[in-house]
Amino acid sequence: VTPVQKVVQLLQGMVEKGKKEKHAEQVQFAAYKQFCDDTTVEKTRAIKEANAMIEKLTADIQKYQADAAQLGKEIAQHDEDIATWNGDKKAASAVRSIENKDYVTLHKDYSESIDALERAIAVLKKQSHDRKQASMLLQKVSGASMIPEHAKRVINAFLATDPEVGTDVSAPEANAYESSSGNIINMLTELKEKFDEEMDALVKDEKNKKHAFNMMELDLVDQIENASSERAKKAVAKADAEQTGAEATKAHAGASDELKADEKYTSDTKTECAQKTTDFGNRQQLRGEEIEALTKAVDILSGDSVSGSADKHLPSLAQKGVSFVQISKQDKKREALELLQASAAKNGSKAL
């Protein structure tokens, strides 16, 4: 084996090694390119889903906030209504108490007046009535607050004509007394009938007022209970809306952070993949040019003009890798040397 053949074998080995490394790099880059593509697709899908999720969460948050605000207004209205109805109930109870108190007082006056009238009428109607007792009863009737003033004047005038109690009364005086008492009986009877009617009207009015109050109170109680029940339900719903809104806000923040992270990762990955793709292309081009230069050098050295004079003209390797110094004076050897040197300088190839 001549030195030239050794050099040719070395160059051929470098060609094969370059091809293998180029192929290995292609395989490795293909896997990396697949990673870039898969990652881009996956992160693009994740970003799309995150945007959709954020949009939905934003709408949910707005809805929960609007629901909570509306429920808050409705709760405030319920509170206002309940306060108003409680005030109405309290005021109505106070008025009813006053009305009932007035009724009891008036009813007592009517009852006492009617009782006094009945007793006076009964005494005066007796054939042999007790004039002293009749006088006392008439005085009681005259002092009653319900008796009209004109009736009081008539009774007082009658009592003024009554002789002193306990004295003997002559027949004419007795007759006159009997005549006057008959008029008094008629007046007292009319008064009793009038009081009976007024008392019946008073009792009926009291029943109507009491019934009206009971109905109004029942209605107010129902309204208060219903409003309180609705308020309680809305308070729970408001709390739920606020809680759910808070959870949605937290989820929104998490999704936004994740979206930013995915966007940054995707951007960084694309940038890195683009850079590595460029670097891969440059390396592939360099390896291709190295292989091409080595192949041409092998072709040159393998020619008849070089192999025939190998024993006389020995090559040597120098200048950063494979280069040739003094491959004899033959043009082919010099051509191979210049080819490798030019290719090394052009590509910055340490191998060449």
XYZ file of C-alpha atoms in Angstrom:
352
model
C 0.000 0.000 0.000
C 1.534 3.271 -1.112
C 1.409 6.447 0.962
C -1.043 7.933 -1.542
C -3.291 4.920 -1.131
C -3.055 5.412 2.633
C -4.166 8.976 2.185
C -6.983 7.855 -0.125
C -8.089 5.272 2.450
C -8.003 7.959 5.162
C -10.078 10.324 3.058
C -12.523 7.538 2.173
C -12.875 6.755 5.893
C -13.569 10.404 6.562
C -16.207 10.378 3.812
C -17.939 7.361 5.328
C -17.724 8.820 8.815
C -19.110 12.126 7.557
C -22.016 10.369 5.870
C -22.796 8.367 8.989
C -22.658 11.431 11.208
C -24.776 13.357 8.748
C -27.332 10.558 8.692
C -27.282 10.218 12.494
C -27.797 13.932 12.835
C -30.703 13.762 10.372
C -32.328 10.999 12.441
C -31.759 12.915 15.672
C -33.078 16.127 14.185
C -36.123 14.329 12.776
C -36.993 13.207 16.311
C -36.402 16.727 17.617
C -38.486 18.168 14.764
C -41.285 15.773 15.693
C -41.020 16.964 19.304
C -41.267 20.571 18.133
C -44.286 19.851 15.968
C -46.057 17.780 18.644
C -45.311 20.340 21.343
C -46.532 23.208 19.164
C -49.749 21.368 18.341
C -50.318 20.357 21.953
C -49.596 23.804 23.378
C -51.643 25.496 20.670
C -54.577 23.284 21.626
C -53.955 23.981 25.326
C -53.832 27.735 24.661
C -57.073 27.557 22.688
C -58.760 25.596 25.473
C -57.373 27.977 28.109
C -58.718 30.985 26.187
C -62.121 29.320 25.940
C -62.015 28.465 29.641
C -61.003 32.029 30.564
C -63.791 33.419 28.403
C -66.316 31.116 30.090
C -64.985 31.918 33.569
C -65.137 35.641 32.788
C -68.787 35.284 31.785
C -69.486 33.177 34.873
C -67.829 35.717 37.164
C -69.855 38.539 35.639
C -73.038 36.498 36.034
C -72.304 35.588 39.659
C -71.452 39.192 40.474
C -74.643 40.414 38.793
C -76.702 37.756 40.594
C -75.166 38.664 43.952
C -75.773 42.373 43.346
C -79.394 41.775 42.301
C -80.005 39.493 45.283
C -78.467 42.141 47.530
C -80.943 44.720 46.218
C -83.848 42.312 46.686
C -82.710 41.487 50.226
C -82.504 45.200 51.028
C -86.035 45.637 49.674
C -87.251 42.743 51.832
C -85.614 44.337 54.866
C -87.309 47.626 54.090
C -90.692 45.935 53.582
C -90.352 43.909 56.781
C -89.430 47.028 58.754
C -92.401 48.893 57.261
C -94.842 46.065 57.984
C -93.547 45.669 61.525
C -94.022 49.402 61.964
C -97.546 49.185 60.553
C -98.317 46.249 62.812
C -97.020 48.072 65.857
C -98.927 51.253 64.972
C -102.113 49.309 64.264
C -101.770 47.478 67.594
C -101.371 50.802 69.381
C -104.467 52.230 67.653
C -106.418 49.056 68.421
C -105.401 49.272 72.051
C -106.618 52.861 72.240
C -109.859 51.990 70.453
C -110.485 49.043 72.761
C -109.737 51.131 75.821
C -112.198 53.790 74.639
C -114.712 51.047 73.887
C -114.377 49.520 77.347
C -114.845 52.925 78.985
C -117.796 53.829 76.797
C -119.348 50.408 77.169
C -119.056 50.705 80.931
C -120.726 54.112 80.844
C -123.553 52.785 78.699
C -123.942 49.721 80.889
C -124.056 51.762 84.099
C -126.437 54.314 82.595
C -128.771 51.642 81.218
C -128.697 49.781 84.523
C -129.506 52.960 86.440
C -132.326 53.783 84.011
C -133.781 50.283 84.270
C -133.779 50.399 88.071
C -135.228 53.913 88.212
C -137.959 52.981 85.742
C -138.763 49.827 87.707
C -139.029 51.729 90.985
C -141.109 54.527 89.508
C -143.497 52.049 87.871
C -144.368 50.368 91.125
C -147.815 51.279 92.508
C -146.384 51.977 95.903
C -142.881 52.903 95.058
C -140.221 54.039 97.453
C -139.944 57.739 96.713
C -136.685 57.974 98.612
C -135.199 55.114 96.599
C -136.604 56.626 93.398
C -135.043 59.964 94.267
C -131.654 58.370 94.863
C -131.827 56.423 91.622
C -132.821 59.529 89.672
C -129.928 61.443 91.197
C -127.599 58.656 90.071
C -129.104 58.769 86.578
C -128.710 62.552 86.457
C -125.061 62.221 87.426
C -124.278 59.705 84.671
C -122.048 61.089 81.921
C -124.162 59.580 79.166
C -127.361 61.448 80.134
C -128.058 64.440 77.848
C -128.236 67.881 79.450
C -131.913 68.403 78.710
C -132.731 65.088 80.424
C -130.661 66.117 83.420
C -132.596 69.367 83.660
C -135.925 67.525 83.569
C -134.785 65.049 86.245
C -133.425 67.816 88.446
C -136.675 69.767 88.060
C -138.617 66.653 89.018
C -136.414 66.070 92.051
C -136.880 69.723 93.072
C -140.656 69.254 93.249
C -140.305 66.120 95.345
C -141.290 66.873 98.964
C -138.780 66.059 101.692
C -138.316 62.361 102.132
C -140.081 60.940 105.194
C -142.822 63.663 105.526
C -146.489 63.025 105.104
C -147.756 63.821 101.666
C -151.345 64.898 101.011
C -153.445 63.377 98.327
C -153.118 66.253 95.820
C -149.371 66.278 96.234
C -149.305 62.523 95.682
C -151.383 62.854 92.578
C -149.114 65.576 91.232
C -146.076 63.451 91.973
C -147.594 60.475 90.241
C -148.350 62.619 87.214
C -144.778 63.950 87.064
C -143.266 60.530 87.559
C -145.222 59.266 84.569
C -143.544 61.840 82.362
C -140.181 60.977 83.859
C -140.797 57.269 83.210
C -141.539 58.001 79.550
C -138.397 60.095 79.215
C -136.275 57.501 81.000
C -137.727 54.737 78.846
C -136.873 56.672 75.679
C -133.379 57.274 76.989
C -132.929 53.574 77.777
C -134.090 52.573 74.318
C -131.746 55.136 72.780
C -128.843 53.881 74.902
C -129.661 50.277 74.035
C -129.468 51.101 70.348
C -126.263 53.083 70.753
C -124.724 50.337 72.877
C -125.648 47.725 70.267
C -124.047 49.921 67.608
C -121.004 50.384 69.853
C -120.629 46.627 70.351
C -121.090 45.980 66.632
C -118.563 48.670 65.745
C -116.095 47.186 68.236
C -116.538 43.740 66.697
C -116.016 45.155 63.196
C -112.910 47.064 64.264
C -111.536 44.044 66.075
C -112.220 41.822 63.060
C -110.639 44.362 60.704
C -107.604 44.611 62.979
C -107.276 40.833 63.215
C -107.484 40.498 59.429
C -104.958 43.281 58.888
C -102.649 41.850 61.544
C -102.943 38.389 60.003
C -102.165 39.820 56.573
C -99.163 41.732 57.918
C -97.900 38.661 59.751
C -98.237 36.597 56.554
C -96.403 39.257 54.549
C -93.637 39.494 57.138
C -93.247 35.709 57.326
C -93.230 35.330 53.533
C -90.766 38.182 53.101
C -88.551 36.779 55.855
C -88.609 33.355 54.203
C -87.767 34.833 50.812
C -85.046 36.955 52.363
C -83.479 33.894 53.986
C -83.526 31.988 50.681
C -82.015 34.909 48.800
C -79.374 35.405 51.482
C -78.302 31.779 50.965
C -78.403 32.207 47.186
C -76.364 35.425 47.465
C -73.763 33.688 49.639
C -73.612 30.804 47.135
C -73.209 33.230 44.228
C -70.430 35.084 46.039
C -68.683 31.827 46.954
C -68.996 30.420 43.438
C -67.868 33.756 42.011
C -64.823 33.703 44.280
C -63.999 30.159 43.151
C -64.455 31.172 39.506
C -62.190 34.187 40.068
C -59.537 31.936 41.589
C -59.885 29.489 38.690
C -59.690 32.420 36.256
C -56.436 33.574 37.832
C -55.025 30.039 37.665
C -56.081 29.619 34.042
C -54.578 33.013 33.155
C -51.269 32.067 34.780
C -51.280 28.725 33.001
C -52.117 30.423 29.704
C -49.207 32.852 30.117
C -46.888 29.968 30.944
C -48.078 27.966 27.906
C -47.743 30.998 25.623
C -44.217 31.686 26.869
C -43.232 28.023 26.597
C -44.680 27.837 23.083
C -42.908 31.028 22.041
C -39.609 29.849 23.524
C -40.014 26.425 21.937
C -40.732 27.917 18.505
C -37.746 30.209 18.817
C -35.490 27.371 19.925
C -36.816 25.018 17.254
C -36.348 27.671 14.582
C -32.770 28.307 15.727
C -31.953 24.607 15.874
C -33.508 24.111 12.449
C -31.254 26.828 11.082
C -28.241 25.325 12.848
C -29.151 21.882 11.540
C -29.397 23.192 8.004
C -26.054 24.909 8.310
C -24.422 21.770 9.702
C -25.977 19.622 7.005
C -24.717 21.987 4.373
C -21.247 21.983 5.936
C -21.129 18.197 6.161
C -22.355 17.933 2.590
C -19.661 20.267 1.373
C -17.061 18.400 3.440
C -18.143 15.097 1.961
C -18.192 16.591 -1.534
C -14.684 18.039 -1.069
C -13.340 14.774 0.340
C -14.968 12.781 -2.467
C -13.429 15.037 -5.109
C -10.044 14.788 -3.389
C -10.323 10.993 -3.413
C -11.233 11.068 -7.102
C -8.257 13.275 -7.832
C -5.815 11.174 -5.845
C -7.199 7.956 -7.240
C -6.515 9.051 -10.833
C -3.811 7.404 -12.937
C -1.533 10.429 -13.004
C -1.301 10.460 -9.175
C -1.238 6.755 -8.333
C 1.479 6.096 -10.900
C 3.973 8.447 -9.236
C 2.995 7.732 -5.598
C 6.374 6.256 -4.727
C 8.171 9.394 -5.805
C 5.900 12.059 -4.399
C 4.639 11.494 -0.813
C 1.894 13.647 0.701
C 1.681 14.893 4.279
C -1.235 16.180 6.412
C -1.146 19.603 8.121
C -2.906 22.901 8.721
C -5.819 22.008 11.118
C -6.806 18.573 9.937
C -6.577 16.919 6.637
C -4.533 19.079 4.221
C -1.697 18.313 1.877
C 1.798 19.819 1.756
C 4.081 19.045 -1.156
C 2.002 16.376 -2.987
C 4.858 16.503 -5.607
C 4.757 18.922 -8.484
C 1.999 17.176 -10.308
C -1.090 19.263 -11.031
C -3.530 16.656 -9.720
C -1.926 16.504 -6.295
C -1.826 20.268 -6.075
C -5.440 20.417 -7.242
C -6.513 18.063 -4.409
C -4.562 20.102 -1.860
C -6.002 23.391 -3.021
C -9.493 21.939 -3.132
C -9.369 20.817 0.492
C -7.738 24.034 1.682
C -10.274 26.230 -0.130
C -13.187 24.180 1.148
C -11.822 24.308 4.727
C -11.369 28.071 4.535
C -14.790 28.613 3.036
C -16.698 26.509 5.562
C -14.452 26.874 8.585
C -14.232 23.081 8.685
C -11.852 21.630 11.248
C -12.250 18.209 9.658
C -10.999 19.468 6.235
